[in-house]
Every structure is written in C-alpha cells, then in structure tokens.
mmCIF file of C-alpha atoms in Angstrom:
data_model
loop_
_atom_site.group_PDB
_atom_site.id
_atom_site.type_symbol
_atom_site.label_atom_id
_atom_site.label_comp_id
_atom_site.label_asym_id
_atom_site.label_seq_id
_atom_site.Cartn_x
_atom_site.Cartn_y
_atom_site.Cartn_z
ATOM 1 C CA MET A 16 25.714 -6.258 6.333
ATOM 2 C CA ALA A 17 28.402 -4.721 8.481
ATOM 3 C CA PRO A 18 27.103 -2.405 11.202
ATOM 4 C CA ASP A 19 28.324 1.174 11.258
ATOM 5 C CA THR A 20 30.476 2.442 14.129
ATOM 6 C CA ALA A 21 27.659 3.923 16.179
ATOM 7 C CA SER A 22 25.576 0.764 15.811
ATOM 8 C CA ALA A 23 28.477 -1.513 16.676
ATOM 9 C CA GLN A 24 29.063 0.308 19.945
ATOM 10 C CA ARG A 25 25.541 -0.260 21.277
ATOM 11 C CA SER A 26 25.107 -2.665 24.148
ATOM 12 C CA ALA A 27 22.128 -4.988 24.324
ATOM 13 C CA GLY A 28 20.437 -2.687 26.822
ATOM 14 C CA ASP A 29 20.421 0.429 24.675
ATOM 15 C CA ARG A 30 19.502 -1.009 21.291
ATOM 16 C CA PRO A 31 16.676 0.990 19.680
ATOM 17 C CA ARG A 32 13.492 -0.961 19.048
ATOM 18 C CA ILE A 33 12.414 -0.678 15.417
ATOM 19 C CA ALA A 34 9.223 -2.137 13.964
ATOM 20 C CA ALA A 35 9.319 -3.873 10.579
ATOM 21 C CA PHE A 36 6.189 -4.798 8.648
ATOM 22 C CA ARG A 37 7.184 -7.414 6.062
ATOM 23 C CA PRO A 38 5.085 -10.483 5.113
ATOM 24 C CA ALA A 39 5.557 -13.435 7.471
ATOM 25 C CA ASP A 40 8.143 -15.295 5.397
ATOM 26 C CA GLU A 41 11.867 -15.045 4.725
ATOM 27 C CA ARG A 42 11.465 -11.310 4.036
ATOM 28 C CA LEU A 43 10.527 -10.692 7.646
ATOM 29 C CA ASP A 44 13.453 -12.831 8.795
ATOM 30 C CA ARG A 45 15.847 -10.882 6.562
ATOM 31 C CA ALA A 46 14.451 -7.587 7.820
ATOM 32 C CA ALA A 47 15.065 -8.680 11.411
ATOM 33 C CA ASP A 48 18.613 -9.755 10.558
ATOM 34 C CA THR A 49 19.261 -6.429 8.839
ATOM 35 C CA LEU A 50 18.102 -4.459 11.870
ATOM 36 C CA ARG A 51 20.158 -6.590 14.240
ATOM 37 C CA GLY A 52 23.191 -6.025 12.048
ATOM 38 C CA LEU A 53 22.650 -2.301 12.446
ATOM 39 C CA GLY A 54 22.581 -2.594 16.218
ATOM 40 C CA ALA A 55 18.803 -2.391 16.608
ATOM 41 C CA GLU A 56 16.272 -4.666 18.281
ATOM 42 C CA PRO A 57 13.711 -5.670 15.636
ATOM 43 C CA VAL A 58 10.003 -5.772 16.388
ATOM 44 C CA THR A 59 8.599 -7.923 13.595
ATOM 45 C CA ASP A 60 4.904 -7.415 13.004
ATOM 46 C CA PRO A 61 3.664 -8.946 9.711
ATOM 47 C CA MET A 62 1.080 -6.454 8.469
ATOM 48 C CA LEU A 63 0.643 -8.219 5.129
ATOM 49 C CA ALA A 64 -0.588 -11.678 4.184
ATOM 50 C CA VAL A 65 -0.942 -13.017 0.646
ATOM 51 C CA GLU A 66 -4.161 -14.417 -0.829
ATOM 52 C CA PRO A 67 -3.472 -15.786 -4.355
ATOM 53 C CA THR A 68 -6.173 -15.203 -6.955
ATOM 54 C CA GLY A 69 -5.152 -18.135 -9.146
ATOM 55 C CA GLU A 70 -4.579 -15.809 -12.093
ATOM 56 C CA ALA A 71 -1.459 -15.739 -14.277
ATOM 57 C CA PRO A 72 0.027 -12.991 -16.456
ATOM 58 C CA ARG A 73 -1.641 -12.777 -19.864
ATOM 59 C CA SER A 74 0.386 -14.029 -22.794
ATOM 60 C CA GLY A 75 1.049 -12.147 -26.002
ATOM 61 C CA ALA A 76 2.074 -8.750 -24.580
ATOM 62 C CA ASP A 77 5.143 -6.905 -25.840
ATOM 63 C CA TYR A 78 6.213 -6.133 -22.272
ATOM 64 C CA VAL A 79 5.453 -7.907 -19.001
ATOM 65 C CA VAL A 80 6.032 -6.104 -15.705
ATOM 66 C CA LEU A 81 6.456 -7.956 -12.402
ATOM 67 C CA THR A 82 6.620 -5.905 -9.214
ATOM 68 C CA SER A 83 7.368 -8.356 -6.392
ATOM 69 C CA LYS A 84 8.982 -11.638 -5.446
ATOM 70 C CA THR A 85 5.544 -12.977 -4.497
ATOM 71 C CA GLY A 86 4.159 -12.137 -7.921
ATOM 72 C CA VAL A 87 7.042 -13.908 -9.633
ATOM 73 C CA GLU A 88 6.563 -17.032 -7.526
ATOM 74 C CA LEU A 89 2.822 -17.143 -8.232
ATOM 75 C CA ALA A 90 3.376 -16.572 -11.946
ATOM 76 C CA ALA A 91 5.929 -19.387 -12.028
ATOM 77 C CA ASP A 92 3.618 -21.707 -10.077
ATOM 78 C CA ALA A 93 0.902 -21.004 -12.654
ATOM 79 C CA GLY A 94 3.251 -22.066 -15.453
ATOM 80 C CA TRP A 95 3.575 -18.617 -16.987
ATOM 81 C CA GLU A 96 5.742 -18.381 -20.114
ATOM 82 C CA PRO A 97 6.844 -14.903 -21.247
ATOM 83 C CA GLY A 98 7.377 -15.927 -24.862
ATOM 84 C CA ALA A 99 8.937 -13.062 -26.818
ATOM 85 C CA ALA A 100 7.917 -10.423 -24.260
ATOM 86 C CA THR A 101 10.404 -8.028 -22.736
ATOM 87 C CA VAL A 102 10.403 -8.935 -19.032
ATOM 88 C CA CYS A 103 10.615 -5.994 -16.630
ATOM 89 C CA ALA A 104 11.320 -6.121 -12.895
ATOM 90 C CA ILE A 105 10.596 -3.124 -10.711
ATOM 91 C CA GLY A 106 13.715 -3.704 -8.602
ATOM 92 C CA PRO A 107 16.569 -6.074 -7.764
ATOM 93 C CA ALA A 108 14.578 -8.322 -5.416
ATOM 94 C CA THR A 109 12.026 -8.977 -8.150
ATOM 95 C CA ALA A 110 14.817 -9.435 -10.688
ATOM 96 C CA ASP A 111 16.530 -11.976 -8.424
ATOM 97 C CA ALA A 112 13.255 -13.875 -8.030
ATOM 98 C CA LEU A 113 12.776 -13.944 -11.806
ATOM 99 C CA ASP A 114 16.302 -15.200 -12.277
ATOM 100 C CA GLU A 115 15.831 -17.907 -9.639
ATOM 101 C CA ALA A 116 12.620 -19.008 -11.372
ATOM 102 C CA GLY A 117 14.466 -19.356 -14.674
ATOM 103 C CA TYR A 118 13.199 -16.232 -16.426
ATOM 104 C CA GLN A 119 15.397 -13.789 -18.331
ATOM 105 C CA VAL A 120 15.224 -10.251 -16.967
ATOM 106 C CA ASP A 121 15.439 -7.560 -19.631
ATOM 107 C CA VAL A 122 14.728 -4.320 -17.772
ATOM 108 C CA VAL A 123 15.399 -3.114 -14.216
ATOM 109 C CA PRO A 124 15.085 0.645 -13.629
ATOM 110 C CA GLU A 125 17.770 2.616 -11.809
ATOM 111 C CA GLU A 126 15.071 3.951 -9.465
ATOM 112 C CA TYR A 127 13.172 1.003 -7.977
ATOM 113 C CA THR A 128 9.703 2.545 -8.112
ATOM 114 C CA SER A 129 6.731 2.726 -10.455
ATOM 115 C CA ASN A 130 7.891 6.185 -11.545
ATOM 116 C CA GLY A 131 11.380 4.839 -12.137
ATOM 117 C CA LEU A 132 10.117 2.007 -14.317
ATOM 118 C CA VAL A 133 7.896 4.344 -16.333
ATOM 119 C CA GLU A 134 10.834 6.683 -16.904
ATOM 120 C CA THR A 135 13.131 3.828 -17.951
ATOM 121 C CA LEU A 136 10.651 2.276 -20.363
ATOM 122 C CA THR A 137 9.625 5.541 -21.958
ATOM 123 C CA ALA A 138 13.253 6.661 -22.340
ATOM 124 C CA GLU A 139 14.798 3.414 -23.556
ATOM 125 C CA SER A 140 11.973 1.533 -25.295
ATOM 126 C CA ASP A 141 9.426 2.064 -28.057
ATOM 127 C CA ILE A 142 6.423 2.006 -25.738
ATOM 128 C CA ASP A 143 4.129 3.969 -28.057
ATOM 129 C CA ALA A 144 1.475 1.527 -29.343
ATOM 130 C CA ALA A 145 3.105 -1.384 -27.464
ATOM 131 C CA SER A 146 1.082 -3.748 -25.265
ATOM 132 C CA VAL A 147 2.100 -3.982 -21.608
ATOM 133 C CA GLU A 148 0.960 -6.634 -19.137
ATOM 134 C CA ILE A 149 1.341 -5.662 -15.450
ATOM 135 C CA ALA A 150 1.064 -8.613 -13.055
ATOM 136 C CA ARG A 151 0.979 -7.726 -9.360
ATOM 137 C CA SER A 152 -1.084 -7.393 -6.180
ATOM 138 C CA ASP A 153 -4.460 -5.723 -5.837
ATOM 139 C CA HIS A 154 -2.797 -2.690 -4.236
ATOM 140 C CA GLY A 155 -0.440 -1.686 -7.040
ATOM 141 C CA SER A 156 0.209 1.983 -7.704
ATOM 142 C CA GLN A 157 -1.891 3.632 -10.401
ATOM 143 C CA VAL A 158 1.254 5.561 -11.354
ATOM 144 C CA LEU A 159 2.545 2.617 -13.375
ATOM 145 C CA ILE A 160 -0.642 2.172 -15.389
ATOM 146 C CA ASP A 161 -1.196 5.883 -15.999
ATOM 147 C CA GLY A 162 2.424 6.598 -16.851
ATOM 148 C CA LEU A 163 2.664 3.857 -19.479
ATOM 149 C CA ALA A 164 -0.773 4.651 -20.911
ATOM 150 C CA ASP A 165 0.175 8.332 -21.202
ATOM 151 C CA ALA A 166 3.242 7.226 -23.188
ATOM 152 C CA GLY A 167 0.965 5.508 -25.698
ATOM 153 C CA ALA A 168 1.027 1.924 -24.469
ATOM 154 C CA THR A 169 -1.999 -0.355 -24.221
ATOM 155 C CA VAL A 170 -1.895 -1.511 -20.600
ATOM 156 C CA HIS A 171 -3.571 -4.533 -19.002
ATOM 157 C CA GLU A 172 -3.335 -5.413 -15.324
ATOM 158 C CA THR A 173 -3.664 -8.919 -13.881
ATOM 159 C CA VAL A 174 -4.126 -9.230 -10.122
ATOM 160 C CA LEU A 175 -2.070 -12.214 -9.009
ATOM 161 C CA TYR A 176 -2.777 -11.861 -5.304
ATOM 162 C CA ARG A 177 -4.556 -9.812 -2.698
ATOM 163 C CA LEU A 178 -2.818 -8.322 0.317
ATOM 164 C CA VAL A 179 -4.738 -8.564 3.581
ATOM 165 C CA ARG A 180 -3.942 -7.795 7.214
ATOM 166 C CA PRO A 181 -3.244 -10.861 9.358
ATOM 167 C CA ALA A 182 -5.688 -11.131 12.251
ATOM 168 C CA ALA A 183 -2.900 -11.368 14.835
ATOM 169 C CA SER A 184 -1.033 -8.264 13.704
ATOM 170 C CA GLY A 185 -0.775 -5.201 15.908
ATOM 171 C CA GLU A 186 1.772 -5.895 18.647
ATOM 172 C CA SER A 187 3.856 -3.005 17.327
ATOM 173 C CA ALA A 188 0.906 -0.631 17.672
ATOM 174 C CA GLU A 189 0.550 -1.475 21.344
ATOM 175 C CA LEU A 190 4.294 -1.032 21.886
ATOM 176 C CA ALA A 191 4.185 2.332 20.120
ATOM 177 C CA ALA A 192 1.244 3.460 22.249
ATOM 178 C CA ALA A 193 3.184 2.468 25.371
ATOM 179 C CA GLY A 194 6.228 4.464 24.280
ATOM 180 C CA GLU A 195 8.286 1.314 23.733
ATOM 181 C CA LEU A 196 9.276 1.857 20.083
ATOM 182 C CA ASP A 197 12.033 4.088 18.774
ATOM 183 C CA ALA A 198 11.270 3.842 15.055
ATOM 184 C CA VAL A 199 9.004 2.258 12.463
ATOM 185 C CA CYS A 200 9.836 1.185 8.904
ATOM 186 C CA PHE A 201 6.857 1.306 6.540
ATOM 187 C CA THR A 202 7.476 -0.496 3.254
ATOM 188 C CA SER A 203 4.233 0.368 1.441
ATOM 189 C CA SER A 204 1.116 2.468 1.770
ATOM 190 C CA LEU A 205 -0.747 -0.647 2.814
ATOM 191 C CA THR A 206 1.559 -1.238 5.785
ATOM 192 C CA VAL A 207 0.713 2.270 6.993
ATOM 193 C CA GLU A 208 -3.010 1.652 6.634
ATOM 194 C CA HIS A 209 -2.873 -1.786 8.251
ATOM 195 C CA PHE A 210 -0.750 -0.521 11.141
ATOM 196 C CA LEU A 211 -3.258 2.221 11.897
ATOM 197 C CA ALA A 212 -6.183 -0.190 11.483
ATOM 198 C CA ALA A 213 -4.553 -2.579 13.965
ATOM 199 C CA ALA A 214 -4.079 0.314 16.393
ATOM 200 C CA ASP A 215 -7.754 1.262 16.119
ATOM 201 C CA GLU A 216 -8.809 -2.360 16.537
ATOM 202 C CA ARG A 217 -6.795 -2.546 19.758
ATOM 203 C CA GLU A 218 -8.240 0.814 20.868
ATOM 204 C CA VAL A 219 -4.878 2.592 20.949
ATOM 205 C CA GLY A 220 -5.298 4.645 17.774
ATOM 206 C CA ALA A 221 -5.052 8.083 19.403
ATOM 207 C CA ALA A 222 -2.066 7.053 21.523
ATOM 208 C CA VAL A 223 -0.299 5.649 18.456
ATOM 209 C CA HIS A 224 -0.704 8.897 16.526
ATOM 210 C CA ASP A 225 0.793 10.783 19.456
ATOM 211 C CA ALA A 226 3.625 8.261 19.759
ATOM 212 C CA LEU A 227 4.532 8.534 16.084
ATOM 213 C CA ASP A 228 5.320 12.207 16.641
ATOM 214 C CA GLU A 229 8.156 11.098 18.942
ATOM 215 C CA VAL A 230 9.659 8.153 17.038
ATOM 216 C CA VAL A 231 11.579 8.091 13.760
ATOM 217 C CA VAL A 232 9.197 7.242 10.922
ATOM 218 C CA GLY A 233 10.915 5.753 7.882
ATOM 219 C CA VAL A 234 9.183 4.898 4.604
ATOM 220 C CA ILE A 235 9.986 3.449 1.198
ATOM 221 C CA GLY A 236 8.997 5.702 -1.664
ATOM 222 C CA ALA A 237 6.964 8.828 -2.259
ATOM 223 C CA PRO A 238 3.561 7.026 -2.387
ATOM 224 C CA THR A 239 4.122 5.569 1.092
ATOM 225 C CA ALA A 240 5.244 8.956 2.393
ATOM 226 C CA GLU A 241 2.141 10.557 0.919
ATOM 227 C CA THR A 242 -0.131 7.977 2.536
ATOM 228 C CA ALA A 243 1.520 8.476 5.915
ATOM 229 C CA ARG A 244 1.237 12.254 5.711
ATOM 230 C CA ASP A 245 -2.390 12.023 4.569
ATOM 231 C CA ARG A 246 -3.062 9.995 7.729
ATOM 232 C CA GLY A 247 -1.452 12.660 9.930
ATOM 233 C CA ILE A 248 1.954 11.016 10.355
ATOM 234 C CA ASP A 249 5.139 13.071 10.113
ATOM 235 C CA VAL A 250 7.704 11.275 7.952
ATOM 236 C CA ASP A 251 11.348 11.578 8.993
ATOM 237 C CA VAL A 252 13.052 9.360 6.413
ATOM 238 C CA VAL A 253 12.195 8.556 2.796
ATOM 239 C CA ALA A 254 14.696 5.888 1.752
ATOM 240 C CA SER A 255 17.073 7.014 -0.980
ATOM 241 C CA GLU A 256 16.697 3.582 -2.588
ATOM 242 C CA ALA A 257 13.541 1.482 -2.515
ATOM 243 C CA THR A 258 14.941 -1.469 -0.551
ATOM 244 C CA PHE A 259 14.388 -2.470 3.050
ATOM 245 C CA GLU A 260 18.140 -2.520 3.648
ATOM 246 C CA THR A 261 18.458 1.144 2.656
ATOM 247 C CA LEU A 262 15.365 2.096 4.634
ATOM 248 C CA ALA A 263 16.687 0.366 7.757
ATOM 249 C CA ARG A 264 20.161 1.881 7.432
ATOM 250 C CA GLU A 265 18.873 5.412 6.941
ATOM 251 C CA THR A 266 16.313 5.073 9.733
ATOM 252 C CA VAL A 267 19.023 3.918 12.163
ATOM 253 C CA ALA A 268 21.244 6.766 10.984
ATOM 254 C CA ARG A 269 18.488 9.258 11.812
ATOM 255 C CA LEU A 270 18.140 7.696 15.263
ATOM 256 C CA ASP A 271 21.914 8.069 15.749
ATOM 257 C CA GLU A 272 21.658 11.733 14.769
ATOM 258 C CA ARG A 273 19.012 12.298 17.431
ATOM 259 C CA THR A 274 21.095 10.481 20.046
ATOM 260 C CA THR A 275 24.216 12.558 19.393
ATOM 261 C CA ARG A 276 22.520 15.967 19.412
#
C-alpha cells in the first residue's frame, strides 16, 4: 500500500502510535505492515485468540455462510464439503480463504457486514423457505440470523471456534493510560470489550476511558461502533468498508486532519 503524502513526510520521531487488535497470526503482521505503510508506528496487541470447537459446518443446507478466514481454515481442516450448497463469504478476506482452500465462492456482498450479506441474499436469492447454515465464531452478530430468518429462511448456526482474550494482552491499555497512544483501531465488538477488560485487569480502566477521549478511535462496522458507544467511548471513525486496510487509512487520515488544524 502506498502511503499518502502526509504520511510519507513523517519522520520516525513524529509517527503516530496506533494500536491494532488482530489475532496473533499473519493478520496482526499485515495490520502492522499496513500502519507502517501509512507512516504510523503500530502497537500490536492481540486481543483475540482462537479456541476450536472441533465442529464442522452441517451438510445438506441450501446456503452455507462463512464469516472469517479462521472459520474457513477450521472447516477445511474438518474435511467439510459444501456439496450443492451456495457458498457465501461475508467479505473478500473470507472469499480469498475459501478460494485458497479449494472452495467455489458464489456470493460476496458489496457491503462486507452481516447486514450487507442479508441484503444481498434477500435481494438476489430465493431465501424464502431455504435452509441456511452459518458457520462462525461464538461471537457472531445476531443480525445475520435474524435477518435471514425474517426473510423466511430456516437458519442453523454452527460454532466453529471460540474467541478468548490472551492472558498477556493489555500493553496497549497501559500505553493509552500513559498518554502514549494516538489512535486505536477496533475490528470487532469483542476487541472493544477485551481491551477494556485488559485495562481493568491492569487497574488503569478509568485512565483509559479518559485517554480515549483524546485519541482517534476507529472501528469497523456499526455493531462495533455501538458497542464502543455503549461502553462510554466516543467513536471518531467508522470505516467506510469493513476491512482493516480501510479502517487504518481512514483513522490515519483523521489524525492528519487533527494535525493540520
């Protein structure tokens, strides 16, 4: 990713420090690379760890929905075969993972959210009376289930993995409390909750809430924004596209706006 002009002009000493909360795998590495490419100093704090359940998507459904790269990998490891099902990915990262695992991807919504997938399926497919299998984490949005059920589908959910907070997480909370962060990038409601739990565990919860009033808070999607606001956090950026790259770019742009005022 090519940095924009303002980012390219930053020296090492004035790079904004931005916290990213991806799982501790290549996604966290890519997030760090993205932030560096935008002229920022990444603070990588993995707020999510994966605990597989050993389950696989049920067979026989008319539609199968996968919502993450992790879910695709676990489904593939379990030997899942979609059969004649229409395979739906919630976004391009999930679609890429399906493709890499050898699965055909039939549906990717224009808006990479649960709402976007519901809108795409109800507008373009005969969902009424169809069976839909949703295979994902234990923290999936109820929006997807309710939206498809309201459209007349019979919906079943299989939990492929649980998302837990790594014991060592929380460095970013301490940096925020000390006034040493310029921005945070929350990628799910759970990253918000785990970040605040880590702050409380390290006894800096009150200081972190105060600090978040001063930094740029960026989030992916309306559900994450709602969670943040419900927890007393002012949200500055809701990414226009549900990808970390867009979130990072728009968060850095908001920081640049503040700097040039």
